[in-house]
């Protein structure tokens, strides 16, 4: 048995969720622990045969204000906050006849659940817990003498201690519970603030996520990593090895890209950028044409489809090594085929909406911005050249613009027949990005005649449209906004090229 054990002689139990409470009450009762309780918890415990004293009998005050005030009383908080080794505290405890409370088991009103369910504002406000949060903070502050159990997630840990240490705890045990208690109260307060501050009036970075999943490592093996978030927000894993840090980055990039397409589409992602993408009438053709974009880079990447994957498509995908496959559905046979690779991660994409904000830590702070969800349509295009793009060119320009939006800046995308031909990404010069894309397209035998070009930002000089023209490209889409836009437009007019502007820049760093 550990040294310096402190016996639990009394406990206050006041919980919203009663599941699992019987086992704890049983362990406390057989060890002679005096139990105080309130309202529904008192009724639950007494109905199940446990001997319990009402908190109202201790305080001599009833629950008032519709239950808003039950435990907020010196005879409760004195019993929790009193320092057992402080002479003055001990004397006052005796003077005011305040019993010591060694264990506090309490949880909080389900505020977040009410918000998520779309409850009325008044109902949500009533689910802001006051007594419970106060009990948690008081008991956690006095962890030297008191055990705090702030949620049902801690029940199993408490049960183990009660059984293994015969109703006793060490200071380290109590400190461990206190850490989780303050994490719980911090998360709760954050949820309330975010609800009340929905209009963004108060500028404060407020995020608190209790659920953490350890990852094998970070971007590199020498870096430790965790994923903080609700696992229900992730695609459902049907098969394969544990998802890694880099997998998660690619999965997000894949989902963000495919979400911009409504027609059958397949994209292949490598290091957060598309190395293949095609829109077709059926998913098999979209897959084969997406792979043809760059079958070399595709190796070891991620395949994502926005339609169910059938047996025929699965057979073809299975010929190549891909780390992750994502789709909204799989036929039974397709899933059987894809599972032949033991470590391949197979994910079922649901309809979980992404967060409205994106965060990035840097230096000693955090950057926060709105997620870039704008998707251009034909209505957002302004033709700025004498020559107007054809209907099929407009389709290609919008397709390419979706891809360039999700490519690392500086980014250039070349496309034709709603197929990615090549992209130039992450270059310090837009000209270099274009040259990279042209060279890559030619290396795979693509004919750039009548292809289109998309740029994530404006052209500061006419050099890019000139290089594109000389490669055979006949239509261009970009945000516009340079004081020298006219030079690029003049070149297009002189050489029979069509150009449209969107007015929306899509940098991605």
CSV table of C-alpha atoms in Angstrom, one decimal:
chain,number,residue,atom,x,y,z
A,1,UNK,CA,0.0,0.0,0.0
A,2,UNK,CA,1.2,3.6,-0.7
A,3,UNK,CA,2.4,5.7,2.2
A,4,UNK,CA,0.7,8.8,3.6
A,5,UNK,CA,-2.8,7.5,2.9
A,6,UNK,CA,-5.7,9.7,4.0
A,7,UNK,CA,-9.0,8.0,4.7
A,8,UNK,CA,-12.3,9.2,3.2
A,9,UNK,CA,-14.8,9.6,6.1
A,10,UNK,CA,-17.4,11.8,4.5
A,11,UNK,CA,-18.6,12.5,0.9
A,12,UNK,CA,-20.9,15.0,-0.8
A,13,UNK,CA,-22.6,13.6,-3.9
A,14,UNK,CA,-24.6,15.8,-6.2
A,15,UNK,CA,-24.8,14.7,-9.9
A,16,UNK,CA,-26.9,15.2,-13.0
A,17,UNK,CA,-26.0,11.8,-14.5
A,18,UNK,CA,-26.7,8.9,-12.1
A,19,UNK,CA,-25.2,6.1,-14.3
A,20,UNK,CA,-22.5,4.2,-12.4
A,21,UNK,CA,-23.3,5.9,-9.1
A,22,UNK,CA,-24.5,2.7,-7.4
A,23,UNK,CA,-21.1,1.0,-7.4
A,24,UNK,CA,-19.4,4.0,-5.8
A,25,UNK,CA,-22.1,4.5,-3.2
A,26,UNK,CA,-21.7,0.8,-2.3
A,27,UNK,CA,-18.0,1.1,-1.8
A,28,UNK,CA,-18.4,4.2,0.3
A,29,UNK,CA,-21.2,2.6,2.4
A,30,UNK,CA,-19.4,-0.6,3.3
A,31,UNK,CA,-16.5,1.6,4.5
A,32,UNK,CA,-18.7,3.6,6.8
A,33,UNK,CA,-18.4,6.9,4.8
A,34,UNK,CA,-21.1,9.4,5.7
A,35,UNK,CA,-22.8,10.6,2.5
A,36,UNK,CA,-24.5,14.0,2.0
A,37,UNK,CA,-26.6,14.6,-1.0
A,38,UNK,CA,-29.1,16.9,-2.7
A,39,UNK,CA,-32.4,16.8,-4.6
A,40,UNK,CA,-32.6,14.1,-7.3
A,41,UNK,CA,-29.3,12.5,-6.2
A,42,UNK,CA,-30.6,12.1,-2.7
A,43,UNK,CA,-33.8,10.5,-4.0
A,44,UNK,CA,-31.9,8.2,-6.3
A,45,UNK,CA,-29.5,7.0,-3.5
A,46,UNK,CA,-32.2,6.5,-0.9
A,47,UNK,CA,-34.5,4.7,-3.3
A,48,UNK,CA,-31.6,2.3,-3.9
A,49,UNK,CA,-31.2,1.6,-0.2
A,50,UNK,CA,-28.3,3.8,0.7
A,51,UNK,CA,-28.2,5.8,4.0
A,52,UNK,CA,-27.8,9.5,3.0
A,53,UNK,CA,-28.2,12.8,4.8
A,54,UNK,CA,-29.8,15.7,3.0
A,55,UNK,CA,-27.6,18.8,2.5
A,56,UNK,CA,-30.7,20.9,3.5
A,57,UNK,CA,-30.5,19.2,6.9
A,58,UNK,CA,-26.9,20.2,7.2
A,59,UNK,CA,-27.4,23.8,6.2
A,60,UNK,CA,-30.9,24.2,7.6
A,61,UNK,CA,-31.7,26.0,4.4
A,62,UNK,CA,-33.9,24.4,1.7
A,63,UNK,CA,-33.1,24.4,-2.0
A,64,UNK,CA,-34.4,27.8,-3.2
A,65,UNK,CA,-34.9,29.9,-6.3
A,66,UNK,CA,-36.1,27.0,-8.4
A,67,UNK,CA,-33.0,24.9,-7.5
A,68,UNK,CA,-30.5,27.7,-8.4
A,69,UNK,CA,-29.2,27.7,-4.8
A,70,UNK,CA,-28.7,24.4,-3.0
A,71,UNK,CA,-25.1,23.9,-1.9
A,72,UNK,CA,-23.9,27.5,-1.7
A,73,UNK,CA,-23.5,27.6,2.0
A,74,UNK,CA,-20.6,27.9,4.6
A,75,UNK,CA,-21.5,24.6,6.1
A,76,UNK,CA,-20.8,23.0,2.7
A,77,UNK,CA,-17.9,25.0,1.5
A,78,UNK,CA,-16.3,25.3,4.9
A,79,UNK,CA,-16.3,21.5,5.1
A,80,UNK,CA,-14.6,21.3,1.7
A,81,UNK,CA,-12.1,24.3,2.0
A,82,UNK,CA,-11.0,23.8,5.6
A,83,UNK,CA,-7.3,23.1,5.9
A,84,UNK,CA,-6.9,20.1,8.2
A,85,UNK,CA,-3.5,21.1,9.4
A,86,UNK,CA,-4.4,24.8,10.0
A,87,UNK,CA,-5.1,25.5,13.7
A,88,UNK,CA,-7.4,28.5,13.0
A,89,UNK,CA,-9.4,26.5,10.5
A,90,UNK,CA,-9.8,23.6,12.9
A,91,UNK,CA,-11.0,25.9,15.7
A,92,UNK,CA,-13.5,27.6,13.4
A,93,UNK,CA,-14.8,24.3,12.1
A,94,UNK,CA,-15.5,23.3,15.8
A,95,UNK,CA,-16.9,26.8,16.6
A,96,UNK,CA,-19.5,26.7,13.8
A,97,UNK,CA,-20.1,23.0,14.0
A,98,UNK,CA,-19.1,22.4,10.4
A,99,UNK,CA,-18.4,18.8,9.4
A,100,UNK,CA,-15.4,18.0,7.2
A,101,UNK,CA,-16.1,16.7,3.7
A,102,UNK,CA,-13.3,14.5,2.3
A,103,UNK,CA,-14.8,13.5,-1.1
A,104,UNK,CA,-16.9,15.6,-3.6
A,105,UNK,CA,-18.6,13.8,-6.5
A,106,UNK,CA,-20.3,16.3,-8.7
A,107,UNK,CA,-20.9,16.8,-12.4
A,108,UNK,CA,-22.2,19.8,-14.4
A,109,UNK,CA,-25.5,20.6,-16.1
A,110,UNK,CA,-25.3,19.5,-19.8
A,111,UNK,CA,-24.8,23.0,-21.1
A,112,UNK,CA,-23.2,22.0,-24.4
A,113,UNK,CA,-25.8,19.3,-25.1
A,114,UNK,CA,-28.6,21.9,-24.8
A,115,UNK,CA,-26.7,24.3,-27.2
A,116,UNK,CA,-26.2,21.5,-29.7
A,117,UNK,CA,-29.8,20.5,-29.5
A,118,UNK,CA,-31.0,24.0,-30.4
A,119,UNK,CA,-32.7,24.7,-27.0
A,120,UNK,CA,-34.2,28.1,-26.3
A,121,UNK,CA,-31.9,30.8,-25.0
A,122,UNK,CA,-33.6,30.7,-21.6
A,123,UNK,CA,-33.3,27.0,-21.3
A,124,UNK,CA,-29.6,27.2,-22.2
A,125,UNK,CA,-29.0,29.9,-19.6
A,126,UNK,CA,-30.7,27.7,-16.9
A,127,UNK,CA,-28.1,25.0,-17.7
A,128,UNK,CA,-25.2,27.2,-16.7
A,129,UNK,CA,-24.1,25.4,-13.5
A,130,UNK,CA,-23.3,27.5,-10.5
A,131,UNK,CA,-23.2,25.3,-7.5
A,132,UNK,CA,-21.5,22.4,-9.3
A,133,UNK,CA,-18.7,24.5,-10.7
A,134,UNK,CA,-18.2,26.1,-7.3
A,135,UNK,CA,-17.9,22.7,-5.6
A,136,UNK,CA,-15.4,21.5,-8.2
A,137,UNK,CA,-13.2,24.5,-7.9
A,138,UNK,CA,-13.3,24.5,-4.1
A,139,UNK,CA,-12.5,20.8,-3.7
A,140,UNK,CA,-9.8,21.0,-6.4
A,141,UNK,CA,-8.2,23.9,-4.7
A,142,UNK,CA,-8.0,22.0,-1.4
A,143,UNK,CA,-6.7,18.8,-3.0
A,144,UNK,CA,-4.3,18.4,-0.2
A,145,UNK,CA,-7.2,17.2,1.9
A,146,UNK,CA,-10.1,16.6,-0.5
A,147,UNK,CA,-10.8,14.3,-3.4
A,148,UNK,CA,-12.8,15.8,-6.3
A,149,UNK,CA,-14.6,13.7,-8.9
A,150,UNK,CA,-15.8,16.2,-11.5
A,151,UNK,CA,-17.5,13.9,-14.0
A,152,UNK,CA,-18.6,10.3,-14.6
A,153,UNK,CA,-15.5,9.8,-16.7
A,154,UNK,CA,-13.6,9.7,-13.3
A,155,UNK,CA,-15.8,7.0,-11.7
A,156,UNK,CA,-13.7,4.0,-12.7
A,157,UNK,CA,-10.5,5.7,-11.4
A,158,UNK,CA,-12.2,6.4,-8.1
A,159,UNK,CA,-13.6,2.9,-7.8
A,160,UNK,CA,-10.1,1.4,-8.3
A,161,UNK,CA,-8.7,3.6,-5.5
A,162,UNK,CA,-11.5,2.8,-3.1
A,163,UNK,CA,-11.0,-0.9,-3.7
A,164,UNK,CA,-7.3,-1.1,-3.9
A,165,UNK,CA,-6.5,1.3,-1.1
A,166,UNK,CA,-9.5,0.5,1.1
A,167,UNK,CA,-11.2,3.9,0.9
A,168,UNK,CA,-8.0,5.9,1.2
A,169,UNK,CA,-6.1,8.2,-1.2
A,170,UNK,CA,-2.6,9.8,-1.4
A,171,UNK,CA,-1.9,13.4,-2.0
A,172,UNK,CA,-0.7,12.5,-5.5
A,173,UNK,CA,-4.1,10.8,-6.2
A,174,UNK,CA,-5.9,13.9,-5.1
A,175,UNK,CA,-3.7,16.1,-7.2
A,176,UNK,CA,-4.4,14.0,-10.2
A,177,UNK,CA,-8.2,14.4,-9.7
A,178,UNK,CA,-7.7,18.1,-9.2
A,179,UNK,CA,-5.9,18.5,-12.5
A,180,UNK,CA,-8.8,16.9,-14.3
A,181,UNK,CA,-11.3,19.0,-12.2
A,182,UNK,CA,-9.8,22.3,-13.4
A,183,UNK,CA,-9.6,21.0,-16.9
A,184,UNK,CA,-13.3,20.3,-16.6
A,185,UNK,CA,-14.2,23.7,-15.2
A,186,UNK,CA,-12.1,25.5,-17.8
A,187,UNK,CA,-13.8,23.6,-20.6
A,188,UNK,CA,-17.2,24.3,-19.2
A,189,UNK,CA,-16.5,28.0,-18.9
A,190,UNK,CA,-15.1,28.1,-22.4
A,191,UNK,CA,-18.3,26.6,-23.8
A,192,UNK,CA,-20.4,29.2,-22.0
A,193,UNK,CA,-18.2,32.1,-23.2
A,194,UNK,CA,-18.3,30.8,-26.8
A,195,UNK,CA,-22.1,30.6,-26.7
A,196,UNK,CA,-22.6,34.1,-25.2
A,197,UNK,CA,-19.9,35.6,-27.4
A,198,UNK,CA,-21.3,34.2,-30.6
A,199,UNK,CA,-21.3,37.7,-32.1
A,200,UNK,CA,-17.5,38.0,-31.5
A,201,UNK,CA,-17.8,41.2,-29.5
A,202,UNK,CA,-15.1,40.1,-27.1
A,203,UNK,CA,-11.8,39.2,-28.8
A,204,UNK,CA,-10.4,36.3,-26.8
A,205,UNK,CA,-8.9,33.0,-28.0
A,206,UNK,CA,-11.2,30.5,-26.3
A,207,UNK,CA,-10.7,26.8,-27.2
A,208,UNK,CA,-10.7,24.0,-24.7
A,209,UNK,CA,-10.9,20.4,-25.8
A,210,UNK,CA,-10.8,17.6,-23.2
A,211,UNK,CA,-10.5,14.7,-25.6
A,212,UNK,CA,-7.0,13.9,-26.7
A,213,UNK,CA,-5.7,10.9,-28.8
A,214,UNK,CA,-2.0,10.1,-28.7
A,215,UNK,CA,-0.4,9.8,-32.2
A,216,UNK,CA,2.5,7.6,-33.0
A,217,UNK,CA,4.6,10.7,-33.5
A,218,UNK,CA,4.4,14.2,-35.1
A,219,UNK,CA,5.5,15.3,-38.5
A,220,UNK,CA,8.8,13.4,-37.8
A,221,UNK,CA,9.6,10.5,-35.5
A,222,UNK,CA,11.4,12.6,-32.9
A,223,UNK,CA,8.4,14.8,-32.4
A,224,UNK,CA,5.6,13.9,-29.9
A,225,UNK,CA,2.0,14.6,-31.0
A,226,UNK,CA,-1.6,14.5,-29.9
A,227,UNK,CA,-4.9,15.0,-31.6
A,228,UNK,CA,-7.3,17.1,-29.6
A,229,UNK,CA,-10.9,16.8,-30.8
A,230,UNK,CA,-14.0,14.8,-30.8
A,231,UNK,CA,-13.3,11.5,-32.6
A,232,UNK,CA,-16.9,11.6,-33.9
A,233,UNK,CA,-15.9,14.5,-36.0
A,234,UNK,CA,-13.3,12.4,-37.9
A,235,UNK,CA,-14.2,10.0,-40.7
A,236,UNK,CA,-15.1,6.5,-39.4
A,237,UNK,CA,-12.1,4.2,-39.7
A,238,UNK,CA,-13.2,0.8,-41.2
A,239,UNK,CA,-9.8,-0.8,-41.5
A,240,UNK,CA,-6.1,-0.3,-41.3
A,241,UNK,CA,-3.3,0.9,-39.0
A,242,UNK,CA,-3.4,3.8,-36.6
A,243,UNK,CA,-3.8,7.2,-38.2
A,244,UNK,CA,-0.7,9.4,-38.0
A,245,UNK,CA,-0.2,13.1,-37.7
A,246,UNK,CA,0.7,13.4,-41.4
A,247,UNK,CA,-2.2,11.3,-42.3
A,248,UNK,CA,-4.5,13.7,-40.5
A,249,UNK,CA,-3.1,16.7,-42.4
A,250,UNK,CA,-3.6,15.0,-45.7
A,251,UNK,CA,-7.1,13.8,-44.7
A,252,UNK,CA,-8.2,17.4,-43.9
A,253,UNK,CA,-6.7,18.6,-47.2
A,254,UNK,CA,-8.5,15.9,-49.1
A,255,UNK,CA,-11.9,16.5,-47.5
A,256,UNK,CA,-11.6,20.3,-47.9
A,257,UNK,CA,-10.9,19.9,-51.6
A,258,UNK,CA,-13.5,17.3,-52.4
A,259,UNK,CA,-16.1,19.3,-50.5
A,260,UNK,CA,-16.0,21.9,-53.3
A,261,UNK,CA,-17.2,19.4,-55.9
A,262,UNK,CA,-20.8,18.4,-56.4
A,263,UNK,CA,-20.4,16.2,-59.5
A,264,UNK,CA,-18.7,12.8,-59.3
A,265,UNK,CA,-15.0,13.5,-58.5
A,266,UNK,CA,-11.9,11.8,-57.3
A,267,UNK,CA,-8.8,13.5,-56.0
A,268,UNK,CA,-5.4,12.1,-55.0
A,269,UNK,CA,-3.5,14.0,-52.3
A,270,UNK,CA,0.2,14.0,-51.5
A,271,UNK,CA,1.7,16.3,-48.8
A,272,UNK,CA,-1.6,18.3,-48.6
A,273,UNK,CA,-1.7,19.1,-52.4
A,274,UNK,CA,-3.6,17.4,-55.2
A,275,UNK,CA,-1.4,15.4,-57.6
A,276,UNK,CA,-4.5,14.1,-59.4
A,277,UNK,CA,-8.1,15.2,-59.8
A,278,UNK,CA,-10.9,14.6,-62.3
A,279,UNK,CA,-14.6,15.2,-62.5
A,280,UNK,CA,-16.6,12.7,-64.6
A,281,UNK,CA,-20.0,11.2,-65.0
A,282,UNK,CA,-19.0,8.1,-63.0
A,283,UNK,CA,-16.6,7.5,-60.2
A,284,UNK,CA,-14.5,4.8,-62.0
A,285,UNK,CA,-13.7,7.1,-64.9
A,286,UNK,CA,-13.0,10.0,-62.5
A,287,UNK,CA,-10.5,7.6,-60.6
A,288,UNK,CA,-8.6,6.5,-63.7
A,289,UNK,CA,-8.3,10.0,-65.1
A,290,UNK,CA,-7.2,11.4,-61.7
A,291,UNK,CA,-4.5,8.7,-61.4
A,292,UNK,CA,-3.3,9.5,-65.0
A,293,UNK,CA,-2.4,13.0,-63.9
A,294,UNK,CA,0.6,11.9,-61.9
A,295,UNK,CA,0.8,8.2,-61.2
A,296,UNK,CA,4.3,8.6,-59.7
A,297,UNK,CA,3.4,11.1,-57.0
A,298,UNK,CA,0.2,9.2,-56.4
A,299,UNK,CA,2.1,6.3,-54.8
A,300,UNK,CA,1.6,6.3,-51.0
A,301,UNK,CA,-0.9,9.1,-51.2
A,302,UNK,CA,-4.6,9.5,-50.3
A,303,UNK,CA,-7.5,8.8,-52.6
A,304,UNK,CA,-10.8,10.6,-51.9
A,305,UNK,CA,-14.1,10.2,-53.8
A,306,UNK,CA,-17.4,12.0,-53.3
A,307,UNK,CA,-19.4,9.0,-54.5
A,308,UNK,CA,-19.5,5.4,-53.3
A,309,UNK,CA,-16.6,3.2,-54.4
A,310,UNK,CA,-17.8,0.1,-56.3
A,311,UNK,CA,-16.0,-3.2,-56.9
A,312,UNK,CA,-14.6,-2.2,-60.3
A,313,UNK,CA,-13.0,0.9,-58.9
A,314,UNK,CA,-11.7,-0.9,-55.8
A,315,UNK,CA,-10.0,-3.5,-58.0
A,316,UNK,CA,-8.1,-0.8,-59.9
A,317,UNK,CA,-7.2,1.2,-56.7
A,318,UNK,CA,-5.9,-2.0,-55.1
A,319,UNK,CA,-3.2,-2.3,-57.8
A,320,UNK,CA,-1.3,0.6,-56.3
A,321,UNK,CA,-0.1,1.4,-52.7
A,322,UNK,CA,-2.2,4.1,-51.1
A,323,UNK,CA,-2.1,4.9,-47.4
A,324,UNK,CA,-5.6,6.1,-47.1
A,325,UNK,CA,-8.9,5.7,-49.0
A,326,UNK,CA,-11.8,8.0,-48.2
A,327,UNK,CA,-15.4,7.7,-49.6
A,328,UNK,CA,-18.9,8.3,-48.4
A,329,UNK,CA,-19.7,4.6,-49.0
A,330,UNK,CA,-18.2,1.3,-50.2
A,331,UNK,CA,-19.9,-1.7,-51.8
A,332,UNK,CA,-19.5,-4.9,-49.8
A,333,UNK,CA,-17.2,-6.4,-52.4
A,334,UNK,CA,-15.2,-3.1,-52.8
A,335,UNK,CA,-14.5,-3.1,-49.0
A,336,UNK,CA,-13.5,-6.7,-49.1
A,337,UNK,CA,-11.0,-6.0,-51.9
A,338,UNK,CA,-9.5,-2.8,-50.3
A,339,UNK,CA,-9.1,-4.6,-46.9
A,340,UNK,CA,-6.6,-7.0,-48.6
A,341,UNK,CA,-3.9,-4.5,-47.7
A,342,UNK,CA,-3.5,-5.0,-43.9
A,343,UNK,CA,-2.3,-1.5,-43.1
A,344,UNK,CA,-4.3,0.5,-45.5
A,345,UNK,CA,-6.5,3.0,-43.8
A,346,UNK,CA,-10.1,2.9,-45.1
A,347,UNK,CA,-12.3,5.8,-43.9
A,348,UNK,CA,-16.0,6.4,-44.2
A,349,UNK,CA,-16.6,10.1,-44.7
A,350,UNK,CA,-19.7,11.5,-42.9
A,351,UNK,CA,-21.4,14.8,-43.1
A,352,UNK,CA,-19.7,16.5,-40.1
A,353,UNK,CA,-19.4,20.2,-40.7
A,354,UNK,CA,-15.9,21.6,-40.2
A,355,UNK,CA,-15.2,24.4,-37.7
A,356,UNK,CA,-15.8,27.9,-39.0
A,357,UNK,CA,-12.4,29.0,-37.9
A,358,UNK,CA,-8.9,27.8,-38.5
A,359,UNK,CA,-6.1,28.1,-36.0
A,360,UNK,CA,-2.3,28.2,-36.4
A,361,UNK,CA,0.2,28.5,-33.5
A,362,UNK,CA,3.2,30.7,-34.2
A,363,UNK,CA,5.9,32.4,-32.1
A,364,UNK,CA,4.2,32.6,-28.7
A,365,UNK,CA,0.6,33.1,-29.9
A,366,UNK,CA,-2.1,31.8,-32.2
A,367,UNK,CA,-3.5,33.1,-35.5
A,368,UNK,CA,-7.2,32.7,-36.0
A,369,UNK,CA,-9.0,33.2,-39.3
A,370,UNK,CA,-12.3,32.3,-41.0
A,371,UNK,CA,-12.1,29.1,-43.0
A,372,UNK,CA,-11.9,29.7,-46.8
A,373,UNK,CA,-15.2,28.3,-47.9
A,374,UNK,CA,-15.9,30.5,-50.9
A,375,UNK,CA,-16.4,28.6,-54.1
A,376,UNK,CA,-16.6,30.6,-57.3
A,377,UNK,CA,-19.4,30.0,-59.8
A,378,UNK,CA,-20.0,31.4,-63.2
A,379,UNK,CA,-21.7,34.4,-61.6
A,380,UNK,CA,-18.5,35.4,-59.9
A,381,UNK,CA,-16.5,35.6,-63.1
A,382,UNK,CA,-15.8,38.9,-64.9
A,383,UNK,CA,-14.6,38.6,-68.4
A,384,UNK,CA,-11.8,41.2,-68.9
A,385,UNK,CA,-10.6,40.4,-72.4
A,386,UNK,CA,-12.1,40.9,-75.9
A,387,UNK,CA,-12.3,37.1,-76.3
A,388,UNK,CA,-14.9,35.4,-74.1
A,389,UNK,CA,-14.3,31.9,-72.8
A,390,UNK,CA,-16.4,29.1,-74.2
A,391,UNK,CA,-18.8,27.1,-72.0
A,392,UNK,CA,-16.4,24.2,-71.8
A,393,UNK,CA,-13.6,26.6,-70.9
A,394,UNK,CA,-15.6,28.2,-68.2
A,395,UNK,CA,-16.2,24.7,-66.7
A,396,UNK,CA,-12.4,24.1,-66.9
A,397,UNK,CA,-11.6,27.4,-65.4
A,398,UNK,CA,-13.9,26.9,-62.4
A,399,UNK,CA,-12.5,23.3,-62.0
A,400,UNK,CA,-8.9,24.7,-62.0
A,401,UNK,CA,-9.8,27.5,-59.6
A,402,UNK,CA,-11.1,25.0,-57.0
A,403,UNK,CA,-7.8,23.1,-57.2
A,404,UNK,CA,-5.6,26.2,-57.0
A,405,UNK,CA,-7.6,27.3,-53.9
A,406,UNK,CA,-6.4,24.2,-52.1
A,407,UNK,CA,-2.8,24.3,-53.4
A,408,UNK,CA,0.2,25.7,-51.5
A,409,UNK,CA,1.1,29.2,-52.6
A,410,UNK,CA,2.5,30.4,-54.9
A,411,UNK,CA,0.2,28.1,-56.9
A,412,UNK,CA,-0.6,27.6,-60.6
A,413,UNK,CA,-2.9,24.9,-61.9
A,414,UNK,CA,-3.2,23.7,-65.5
A,415,UNK,CA,-6.3,21.8,-66.5
A,416,UNK,CA,-8.3,20.6,-69.4
A,417,UNK,CA,-11.6,18.6,-69.7
A,418,UNK,CA,-12.0,19.0,-66.0
A,419,UNK,CA,-8.8,17.1,-65.3
A,420,UNK,CA,-5.8,18.3,-63.5
A,421,UNK,CA,-2.8,18.3,-66.0
A,422,UNK,CA,-0.2,19.6,-63.6
A,423,UNK,CA,0.3,22.1,-60.8
A,424,UNK,CA,3.2,24.3,-59.7
A,425,UNK,CA,3.1,24.7,-55.9
A,426,UNK,CA,5.0,26.3,-53.1
A,427,UNK,CA,7.3,28.3,-55.2
A,428,UNK,CA,8.6,31.8,-54.2
A,429,UNK,CA,8.0,33.0,-57.8
A,430,UNK,CA,4.7,32.6,-59.6
A,431,UNK,CA,6.7,32.3,-62.8
A,432,UNK,CA,8.6,29.3,-61.3
A,433,UNK,CA,5.3,27.7,-60.3
A,434,UNK,CA,4.1,28.0,-63.9
A,435,UNK,CA,7.3,26.7,-65.4
A,436,UNK,CA,7.2,23.8,-62.9
A,437,UNK,CA,3.6,23.0,-64.0
A,438,UNK,CA,4.3,23.2,-67.7
A,439,UNK,CA,7.4,20.9,-67.4
A,440,UNK,CA,5.5,18.4,-65.3
A,441,UNK,CA,2.5,18.3,-67.7
A,442,UNK,CA,4.8,17.7,-70.6
A,443,UNK,CA,6.7,15.0,-68.8
A,444,UNK,CA,3.5,13.0,-68.6
A,445,UNK,CA,2.7,13.6,-72.2
A,446,UNK,CA,-0.2,16.0,-71.8
A,447,UNK,CA,-1.0,18.3,-74.6
A,448,UNK,CA,-1.4,21.8,-73.2
A,449,UNK,CA,-3.1,23.1,-76.4
A,450,UNK,CA,-6.4,24.8,-75.4
A,451,UNK,CA,-5.7,24.1,-71.7
A,452,UNK,CA,-6.6,26.6,-69.0
A,453,UNK,CA,-4.5,28.2,-66.2
A,454,UNK,CA,-5.6,29.2,-62.7
A,455,UNK,CA,-3.6,31.3,-60.3
A,456,UNK,CA,-4.3,31.7,-56.6
A,457,UNK,CA,-3.3,35.4,-56.8
A,458,UNK,CA,-3.0,38.2,-59.4
A,459,UNK,CA,-0.3,38.5,-62.0
A,460,UNK,CA,2.0,41.4,-61.2
A,461,UNK,CA,3.5,41.3,-64.7
A,462,UNK,CA,2.4,39.9,-68.1
A,463,UNK,CA,5.2,37.3,-68.0
A,464,UNK,CA,3.0,34.4,-66.8
A,465,UNK,CA,0.3,34.9,-69.5
A,466,UNK,CA,3.0,35.1,-72.1
A,467,UNK,CA,4.6,31.8,-70.9
A,468,UNK,CA,1.2,30.2,-70.7
A,469,UNK,CA,0.3,31.4,-74.3
A,470,UNK,CA,3.6,30.0,-75.7
A,471,UNK,CA,2.8,26.6,-74.1
A,472,UNK,CA,-0.6,26.5,-75.8
A,473,UNK,CA,-2.9,27.7,-72.9
A,474,UNK,CA,-5.9,29.7,-74.2
A,475,UNK,CA,-7.8,30.8,-71.1
A,476,UNK,CA,-6.8,32.2,-67.7
A,477,UNK,CA,-8.6,32.7,-64.3
A,478,UNK,CA,-7.1,34.7,-61.5
A,479,UNK,CA,-8.3,37.1,-58.7
A,480,UNK,CA,-7.1,40.3,-60.4
A,481,UNK,CA,-6.2,43.3,-58.3
A,482,UNK,CA,-2.7,44.2,-59.5
A,483,UNK,CA,-2.1,47.9,-60.5
A,484,UNK,CA,-0.6,46.3,-63.6
A,485,UNK,CA,-3.6,44.0,-64.5
A,486,UNK,CA,-3.9,45.9,-67.7
A,487,UNK,CA,-0.6,44.6,-69.0
A,488,UNK,CA,-1.7,41.0,-68.7
A,489,UNK,CA,-5.1,41.8,-70.2
A,490,UNK,CA,-3.4,43.6,-73.1
A,491,UNK,CA,-1.2,40.6,-73.8
A,492,UNK,CA,-4.2,38.3,-73.8
A,493,UNK,CA,-6.1,40.6,-76.2
A,494,UNK,CA,-3.1,40.8,-78.6
A,495,UNK,CA,-2.7,37.0,-78.6
A,496,UNK,CA,-6.4,35.8,-78.6
A,497,UNK,CA,-6.5,34.5,-75.1
A,498,UNK,CA,-9.5,34.7,-72.8
A,499,UNK,CA,-9.1,35.9,-69.2
A,500,UNK,CA,-11.6,36.1,-66.3
A,501,UNK,CA,-11.2,37.6,-62.9
A,502,UNK,CA,-12.9,36.4,-59.7
A,503,UNK,CA,-12.0,39.2,-57.3
A,504,UNK,CA,-11.3,36.5,-54.6
A,505,UNK,CA,-7.7,35.6,-53.7
A,506,UNK,CA,-7.0,32.1,-52.4
A,507,UNK,CA,-3.5,32.1,-50.8
A,508,UNK,CA,-2.7,29.0,-48.8
A,509,UNK,CA,0.4,29.0,-46.7
